[in-house]
């Protein structure tokens, strides 16, 4: 197999996005567009990847890290000029070079590999990835000869009536013999209205030299969508979401309403899990088998084990055990670890806390900066008072503890194994194991006092 190189064009400013965020960093299903492209390029088994950066270069390099080499296009003088920036890295190497745009997040490794295979079979010096468009307005048309080889690319504005009727269009993704590419790039000029150097001119140069030019038409035109504005960004998001959701459903996940379920490309979901509408699953979230998720729930970079039920709740950067029940309207904040068979009920907030097996906080509680043992019951309205205005402090609740309703545990404090805390208590000192702690004012009834108040009115 020939050496394979890839050049990702990611230097354009993207003014039509009307955004402070550099265009190729706009997310599609939670991941920057250029990240999607690089991921698929890597899956296509490239020996070397060079990303051409310009506007926002530092941000793009930080996003892609050491998975790509980078060259800078300081001035945006066209696509041929952009590819030329990779000259010092690639020009003397034998092999095939794929040129792909960083704003085409839907393109797949399978399509790239098919393009390269077609290029090799045709023994072409250049091969264009094309697509069939029902409405090809604005696209360059692919005009083929009787043998199916490319005669020329005709821009929409220059096309005759017969050429305008052609539905095969240039997608802007190309495959080249690497040496031929850089030799032809030296001959590209900027004699045009924009004063820029255009990559399609390489096709004309190679053709004029009698070289074979191929074209491979993808069966999936939607993959070639280029994102230049927010409208196209929304289209890409919708198409990517449908692709991701279909993958999960074919793998045994039930999505009750796929059009209203949002799953990142990195997320993993076990079979026989049911996901209800309005659920958003972000980042590298992993959900086990036989779970019930949603409706109207949000997950980010979390792990959820088998048979867990989470309804109308938010879970971020945390781990949830098996056979757990959470919600409705619970909030599991970062760095929390919920063990098996736990119940977290409505309007309970957990933050940076460990919650032991079989423990319960059924409603209206805040458990922050805490270590909760197993088989603990935390009553309604209970709070771990973790913040003194300057520092956060730890609350420890050992196994088999019962915390009565409306209790405040003022950290740092430990409630020993098997202890009881009476309802309404404010605990400021450690509670020994197997003790009953009552920390509230003694009740005093003043008979007849209320009638005197009423008399004054």
Coordinates of C-alpha atoms in Angstrom, one line a residue:
X1 CA 0.0 0.0 0.0
X2 CA 1.3 3.5 -0.9
X3 CA 2.2 6.0 1.8
X4 CA -0.8 8.1 2.7
X5 CA -0.7 11.7 3.7
X6 CA -3.5 14.1 4.6
X7 CA -3.7 17.9 4.5
X8 CA -6.5 19.4 6.5
X9 CA -7.4 22.9 5.5
X10 CA -8.3 24.8 8.7
X11 CA -6.9 28.3 8.1
X12 CA -10.0 30.3 7.0
X13 CA -11.5 32.9 9.3
X14 CA -15.1 31.9 8.7
X15 CA -16.6 35.4 8.6
X16 CA -20.0 34.2 7.7
X17 CA -20.3 32.4 11.0
X18 CA -20.4 35.9 12.6
X19 CA -18.7 34.6 15.7
X20 CA -15.7 35.3 18.0
X21 CA -15.0 31.5 17.9
X22 CA -12.8 30.4 15.1
X23 CA -14.9 28.5 12.5
X24 CA -13.5 25.0 12.6
X25 CA -13.8 25.0 16.4
X26 CA -17.5 25.4 16.4
X27 CA -18.9 22.1 17.8
X28 CA -21.1 19.6 16.1
X29 CA -22.6 17.1 18.6
X30 CA -20.3 18.4 21.3
X31 CA -17.0 18.1 19.3
X32 CA -15.3 20.8 17.2
X33 CA -15.7 20.3 13.5
X34 CA -12.0 20.0 12.9
X35 CA -11.8 17.3 15.6
X36 CA -14.4 15.2 13.7
X37 CA -12.3 15.6 10.5
X38 CA -9.0 14.6 12.2
X39 CA -10.6 11.6 13.9
X40 CA -11.8 10.2 10.6
X41 CA -8.6 11.0 8.8
X42 CA -6.8 9.0 11.5
X43 CA -9.2 6.1 11.0
X44 CA -8.3 6.1 7.3
X45 CA -4.7 5.1 8.2
X46 CA -2.6 8.1 7.2
X47 CA 1.1 8.0 7.6
X48 CA 1.3 11.7 8.3
X49 CA -1.3 14.4 8.9
X50 CA -0.6 18.1 8.4
X51 CA -3.2 20.7 9.4
X52 CA -2.9 24.1 7.9
X53 CA -3.8 26.8 10.4
X54 CA -4.3 30.5 10.2
X55 CA -6.8 32.5 12.2
X56 CA -7.0 31.1 15.7
X57 CA -3.9 28.9 15.1
X58 CA -3.0 28.5 18.7
X59 CA -6.5 27.4 19.7
X60 CA -6.6 24.8 16.9
X61 CA -3.2 23.5 17.8
X62 CA -4.2 23.2 21.4
X63 CA -7.4 21.3 20.4
X64 CA -5.7 18.8 18.2
X65 CA -2.4 18.5 20.1
X66 CA 0.2 16.0 19.0
X67 CA -2.2 14.1 16.7
X68 CA -1.3 16.3 13.8
X69 CA 1.6 18.4 12.5
X70 CA 0.9 22.0 11.8
X71 CA 1.9 24.6 9.2
X72 CA 0.8 28.3 9.3
X73 CA -0.9 30.1 6.4
X74 CA -0.2 33.6 7.7
X75 CA -2.2 35.2 4.8
X76 CA -5.3 33.5 3.4
X77 CA -4.6 33.6 -0.3
X78 CA -6.7 30.6 -1.4
X79 CA -6.8 26.9 -1.1
X80 CA -3.8 26.1 -3.3
X81 CA -1.8 28.6 -1.3
X82 CA -2.9 26.8 1.9
X83 CA -1.8 23.4 0.6
X84 CA 1.5 24.9 -0.5
X85 CA 2.3 25.7 3.1
X86 CA 2.9 21.9 3.6
X87 CA 5.5 21.8 0.9
X88 CA 8.5 21.6 3.2
X89 CA 7.0 18.6 5.0
X90 CA 5.6 16.6 2.1
X91 CA 6.9 17.6 -1.4
X92 CA 9.8 15.0 -1.6
X93 CA 7.8 12.0 -0.5
X94 CA 6.2 9.3 -2.6
X95 CA 2.6 8.5 -1.9
X96 CA -0.9 9.7 -2.1
X97 CA -2.1 13.0 -0.5
X98 CA -5.7 13.5 0.6
X99 CA -6.8 17.2 0.9
X100 CA -9.9 17.7 3.0
X101 CA -11.5 20.8 4.5
X102 CA -11.7 21.2 8.3
X103 CA -15.2 22.5 8.1
X104 CA -16.7 19.2 6.7
X105 CA -17.4 17.4 10.0
X106 CA -19.6 14.7 8.4
X107 CA -17.0 13.1 6.1
X108 CA -16.1 9.5 7.1
X109 CA -13.0 7.4 7.0
X110 CA -14.9 4.9 4.8
X111 CA -15.5 7.6 2.1
X112 CA -11.9 8.8 2.3
X113 CA -10.6 5.2 1.9
X114 CA -13.0 4.6 -1.0
X115 CA -11.7 7.8 -2.7
X116 CA -8.1 6.7 -2.3
X117 CA -8.9 3.2 -3.6
X118 CA -10.6 4.6 -6.7
X119 CA -7.6 6.9 -7.2
X120 CA -5.2 3.9 -7.1
X121 CA -7.4 1.7 -9.4
X122 CA -7.6 4.5 -12.0
X123 CA -3.9 5.2 -11.7
X124 CA -4.8 8.8 -11.7
X125 CA -2.6 11.8 -10.8
X126 CA -5.7 13.5 -9.1
X127 CA -9.1 12.3 -8.1
X128 CA -12.0 14.5 -7.1
X129 CA -14.6 13.5 -4.5
X130 CA -17.9 14.3 -6.1
X131 CA -21.5 14.0 -5.0
X132 CA -25.0 14.0 -6.6
X133 CA -27.0 17.1 -5.6
X134 CA -30.6 17.5 -6.5
X135 CA -30.1 21.2 -6.3
X136 CA -26.5 21.8 -7.5
X137 CA -26.8 25.6 -7.6
X138 CA -23.6 27.3 -6.7
X139 CA -21.5 24.1 -7.0
X140 CA -18.8 23.4 -9.7
X141 CA -20.1 20.8 -12.1
X142 CA -18.1 17.7 -13.0
X143 CA -18.0 17.2 -16.7
X144 CA -16.9 13.6 -17.7
X145 CA -15.9 12.1 -21.1
X146 CA -17.3 8.9 -22.6
X147 CA -14.8 6.8 -20.6
X148 CA -16.1 8.4 -17.3
X149 CA -12.9 10.4 -16.8
X150 CA -13.1 14.1 -15.8
X151 CA -12.9 16.5 -18.7
X152 CA -13.2 19.6 -16.6
X153 CA -14.7 21.3 -13.6
X154 CA -17.1 24.1 -14.6
X155 CA -18.0 26.7 -12.1
X156 CA -21.7 27.5 -11.8
X157 CA -21.4 31.0 -13.2
X158 CA -19.5 29.8 -16.2
X159 CA -21.6 26.7 -17.1
X160 CA -23.7 26.4 -20.2
X161 CA -27.4 25.3 -20.0
X162 CA -26.4 21.7 -20.7
X163 CA -23.7 21.8 -18.0
X164 CA -26.1 23.4 -15.5
X165 CA -28.3 20.3 -15.9
X166 CA -25.4 18.2 -14.5
X167 CA -26.1 17.1 -10.9
X168 CA -22.6 15.8 -10.1
X169 CA -20.7 18.4 -8.2
X170 CA -17.2 19.1 -6.8
X171 CA -17.2 18.7 -3.0
X172 CA -13.8 20.3 -2.4
X173 CA -12.1 17.1 -1.2
X174 CA -9.3 15.7 -3.4
X175 CA -6.8 12.9 -3.7
X176 CA -3.4 13.5 -5.4
X177 CA -0.2 11.8 -6.4
X178 CA 1.9 13.7 -3.8
X179 CA 4.9 14.6 -6.0
X180 CA 2.5 15.7 -8.9
X181 CA 0.5 17.8 -6.5
X182 CA 3.5 19.9 -5.3
X183 CA 4.9 20.2 -8.8
X184 CA 1.6 21.5 -10.1
X185 CA 1.1 23.9 -7.2
X186 CA 4.3 25.7 -8.3
X187 CA 2.4 26.5 -11.6
X188 CA -0.8 27.9 -10.1
X189 CA -1.3 31.6 -10.5
X190 CA -3.7 34.1 -9.0
X191 CA -5.0 35.6 -12.2
X192 CA -8.6 35.9 -11.0
X193 CA -11.0 38.4 -9.5
X194 CA -10.1 37.5 -5.9
X195 CA -6.4 37.4 -6.5
X196 CA -6.1 34.0 -4.8
X197 CA -4.5 30.7 -5.7
X198 CA -7.2 28.0 -6.1
X199 CA -6.7 24.3 -5.7
X200 CA -9.0 23.3 -8.6
X201 CA -6.4 24.9 -10.9
X202 CA -4.1 22.0 -10.1
X203 CA -6.7 19.7 -11.8
X204 CA -6.5 21.8 -15.0
X205 CA -2.7 21.9 -14.9
X206 CA -2.4 18.2 -14.6
X207 CA -5.1 17.7 -17.3
X208 CA -3.2 20.0 -19.7
X209 CA -0.1 17.8 -19.2
X210 CA -2.1 14.7 -20.3
X211 CA -2.4 13.2 -16.8
X212 CA -5.4 11.1 -15.8
X213 CA -7.9 12.8 -13.6
X214 CA -10.5 10.7 -11.8
X215 CA -13.7 11.3 -10.0
X216 CA -15.3 9.2 -7.3
X217 CA -18.9 9.9 -6.5
X218 CA -19.9 9.2 -2.9
X219 CA -23.2 7.6 -2.3
X220 CA -23.6 9.8 0.8
X221 CA -23.8 13.4 -0.4
X222 CA -24.6 14.7 3.1
X223 CA -21.1 13.8 4.2
X224 CA -19.7 16.5 2.0
X225 CA -21.6 19.3 3.6
X226 CA -19.3 22.3 4.2
X227 CA -20.2 24.5 7.2
X228 CA -19.8 28.2 6.4
X229 CA -22.6 29.7 8.5
X230 CA -24.9 28.9 11.4
X231 CA -27.6 27.5 9.1
X232 CA -25.2 24.9 7.7
X233 CA -23.9 24.3 11.3
X234 CA -27.4 23.4 12.4
X235 CA -27.8 21.1 9.4
X236 CA -24.6 19.3 10.2
X237 CA -25.6 19.0 13.9
X238 CA -28.9 17.4 12.8
X239 CA -27.3 15.0 10.4
X240 CA -24.6 14.0 12.8
X241 CA -27.1 13.5 15.6
X242 CA -29.1 11.2 13.3
X243 CA -26.0 9.2 12.5
X244 CA -25.0 8.8 16.1
X245 CA -28.5 7.9 17.3
X246 CA -28.9 5.3 14.6
X247 CA -25.7 3.6 15.6
X248 CA -26.9 3.3 19.2
X249 CA -30.3 2.0 18.2
X250 CA -28.7 -0.6 15.9
X251 CA -26.6 -1.6 18.8
X252 CA -29.6 -2.4 21.0
X253 CA -30.4 0.9 22.7
X254 CA -34.0 2.2 22.7
X255 CA -34.4 5.9 21.9
X256 CA -38.0 6.8 22.4
X257 CA -37.8 9.9 20.3
X258 CA -34.4 10.1 18.4
X259 CA -35.1 13.5 17.0
X260 CA -35.2 14.9 20.5
X261 CA -32.3 12.9 22.0
X262 CA -28.8 14.4 21.9
X263 CA -25.8 12.1 22.3
X264 CA -22.1 13.0 21.8
X265 CA -20.0 10.9 19.4
X266 CA -17.8 9.6 22.2
X267 CA -20.7 8.4 24.5
X268 CA -21.2 4.7 25.0
X269 CA -24.6 3.1 25.9
X270 CA -25.2 -0.5 26.8
X271 CA -28.0 -2.6 25.2
X272 CA -31.5 -2.7 26.5
X273 CA -31.1 0.8 28.0
X274 CA -34.0 3.1 27.3
X275 CA -33.4 6.8 26.7
X276 CA -36.4 9.1 26.9
X277 CA -36.8 12.4 25.0
X278 CA -35.1 15.6 26.0
X279 CA -32.0 13.8 27.3
X280 CA -28.5 15.3 26.5
X281 CA -25.5 12.9 26.8
X282 CA -22.3 14.8 26.5
X283 CA -18.6 14.0 26.4
X284 CA -17.2 10.6 27.2
X285 CA -20.2 9.4 29.2
X286 CA -20.6 5.7 29.6
X287 CA -24.0 4.2 30.4
X288 CA -24.5 0.5 31.2
X289 CA -27.1 -2.0 30.2
X290 CA -30.8 -2.1 31.2
X291 CA -30.8 1.5 32.4
X292 CA -33.7 4.0 32.2
X293 CA -32.5 7.4 31.3
X294 CA -34.6 10.6 31.2
X295 CA -36.7 12.2 30.2
X296 CA -35.2 15.7 30.3
X297 CA -31.9 14.7 31.8
X298 CA -28.3 15.8 31.2
X299 CA -25.1 13.8 31.6
X300 CA -21.5 14.9 31.0
X301 CA -18.3 12.8 31.3
X302 CA -19.9 10.4 33.7
X303 CA -20.1 6.6 34.2
X304 CA -23.4 5.0 35.0
X305 CA -23.5 1.2 35.8
X306 CA -26.2 -1.3 34.9
X307 CA -29.9 -1.2 35.8
X308 CA -29.8 2.4 37.1
X309 CA -32.8 4.7 36.7
X310 CA -32.2 8.5 36.4
X311 CA -35.2 10.8 35.7
X312 CA -35.2 14.6 35.1
X313 CA -31.8 15.0 36.6
X314 CA -28.3 16.3 35.9
X315 CA -25.1 14.3 36.4
X316 CA -21.7 15.8 35.6
X317 CA -18.2 14.3 36.0
X318 CA -19.3 11.6 38.4
X319 CA -19.7 7.9 38.7
X320 CA -23.0 6.1 39.5
X321 CA -23.2 2.5 40.5
X322 CA -25.7 -0.2 39.5
X323 CA -29.3 -0.5 40.6
X324 CA -29.4 3.2 41.6
X325 CA -32.4 5.4 41.5
X326 CA -31.9 9.2 41.0
X327 CA -34.5 11.9 40.6
X328 CA -36.6 13.4 39.6
X329 CA -34.9 16.8 39.8
X330 CA -31.6 15.7 41.4
X331 CA -28.2 17.3 40.7
X332 CA -25.1 15.2 40.9
X333 CA -22.2 17.6 40.7
X334 CA -18.6 16.9 39.7
X335 CA -16.3 14.4 41.6
X336 CA -19.2 12.5 43.2
X337 CA -19.2 8.7 43.5
X338 CA -22.6 7.0 44.0
X339 CA -22.3 3.3 44.9
X340 CA -24.7 0.5 44.2
X341 CA -28.4 0.4 45.3
X342 CA -28.4 4.1 46.4
X343 CA -31.5 6.3 46.2
X344 CA -31.1 10.0 45.5
X345 CA -34.6 11.5 45.4
X346 CA -36.2 14.7 44.3
X347 CA -34.4 18.0 44.8
X348 CA -31.3 16.5 46.2
X349 CA -27.9 17.9 45.4
X350 CA -24.7 15.9 45.7
X351 CA -21.3 17.6 45.3
X352 CA -17.9 16.1 45.6
X353 CA -19.2 13.3 47.8
X354 CA -18.9 9.6 48.2
X355 CA -22.2 7.9 48.8
X356 CA -22.1 4.3 50.1
X357 CA -24.0 1.3 49.0
X358 CA -27.7 1.2 50.0
X359 CA -27.7 4.7 51.4
X360 CA -30.6 7.1 50.8
X361 CA -31.2 10.8 50.5
X362 CA -34.8 10.8 49.4
X363 CA -35.6 14.5 49.1
X364 CA -34.6 18.1 49.6
X365 CA -31.1 17.7 50.9
X366 CA -27.6 19.1 50.1
X367 CA -24.7 16.7 50.5
X368 CA -21.4 18.5 49.7
X369 CA -17.8 17.5 50.5
X370 CA -18.9 14.4 52.3
X371 CA -18.1 10.7 52.8
X372 CA -21.3 8.8 53.4
X373 CA -21.1 5.2 54.4
X374 CA -23.4 2.3 53.5
X375 CA -27.0 1.9 54.6
X376 CA -27.2 5.6 55.7
X377 CA -30.6 7.4 55.8
X378 CA -30.4 11.1 55.3
X379 CA -33.7 12.8 56.2
X380 CA -35.6 15.5 54.3
X381 CA -34.0 18.9 54.4
X382 CA -30.7 17.8 55.8
X383 CA -27.5 19.7 54.9
X384 CA -23.8 19.1 55.2
X385 CA -22.6 22.7 56.0
X386 CA -19.3 22.5 54.2
X387 CA -18.3 26.2 53.7
X388 CA -17.2 28.6 56.3
X389 CA -16.9 31.5 53.9
X390 CA -13.3 30.8 53.1
X391 CA -12.6 27.1 53.0
X392 CA -14.5 23.9 52.3
X393 CA -14.6 21.2 55.1
X394 CA -15.4 17.5 55.1
X395 CA -18.3 15.7 56.7
X396 CA -18.0 12.0 57.5
X397 CA -21.1 9.9 58.0
X398 CA -20.2 6.3 58.8
X399 CA -22.2 3.1 58.1
X400 CA -25.8 2.6 59.3
X401 CA -26.3 6.2 60.5
X402 CA -29.8 7.8 60.6
X403 CA -29.9 11.6 60.1
X404 CA -33.2 13.0 61.1
X405 CA -35.1 15.6 59.0
X406 CA -33.9 19.2 58.8
X407 CA -30.5 18.5 60.4
X408 CA -27.4 20.6 59.8
X409 CA -24.0 18.9 60.0
X410 CA -21.5 21.7 60.4
X411 CA -18.2 20.5 59.0
X412 CA -15.6 19.4 59.8
X413 CA -17.6 16.8 61.7
X414 CA -17.9 13.0 61.9
X415 CA -21.1 11.0 62.8
X416 CA -20.0 7.6 64.0
X417 CA -21.2 4.2 62.9
X418 CA -24.8 3.4 63.9
X419 CA -25.5 6.8 65.4
X420 CA -28.8 8.7 65.3
X421 CA -29.1 12.4 64.8
X422 CA -32.4 13.8 66.0
X423 CA -34.6 15.8 63.6
X424 CA -33.9 19.5 63.7
X425 CA -30.4 19.2 65.1
X426 CA -27.4 21.4 64.3
X427 CA -24.4 19.2 64.9
X428 CA -21.1 21.0 65.5
X429 CA -19.2 18.3 67.3
X430 CA -18.4 14.7 66.5
X431 CA -21.1 12.1 67.3
X432 CA -19.8 8.8 68.7
X433 CA -21.0 5.6 67.2
X434 CA -24.3 4.1 68.4
X435 CA -25.2 7.4 70.1
X436 CA -28.3 9.6 69.8
X437 CA -27.3 13.3 69.3
X438 CA -29.9 16.0 70.0
X439 CA -28.7 19.5 69.3
X440 CA -31.7 21.8 69.4
X441 CA -33.3 24.2 71.9
X442 CA -35.6 22.7 74.5
X443 CA -39.3 23.3 73.5
X444 CA -41.1 25.7 75.8
X445 CA -44.9 26.4 75.5
X446 CA -46.2 29.7 76.9
X447 CA -49.9 29.1 77.4
X448 CA -52.2 32.0 76.7
X449 CA -49.4 34.1 75.0
X450 CA -51.0 34.0 71.5
X451 CA -54.4 35.4 72.8
X452 CA -52.6 38.4 74.3
X453 CA -51.0 39.1 70.9
X454 CA -54.4 38.9 69.3
X455 CA -55.9 41.3 71.9
X456 CA -53.2 43.9 71.1
X457 CA -54.2 43.9 67.4

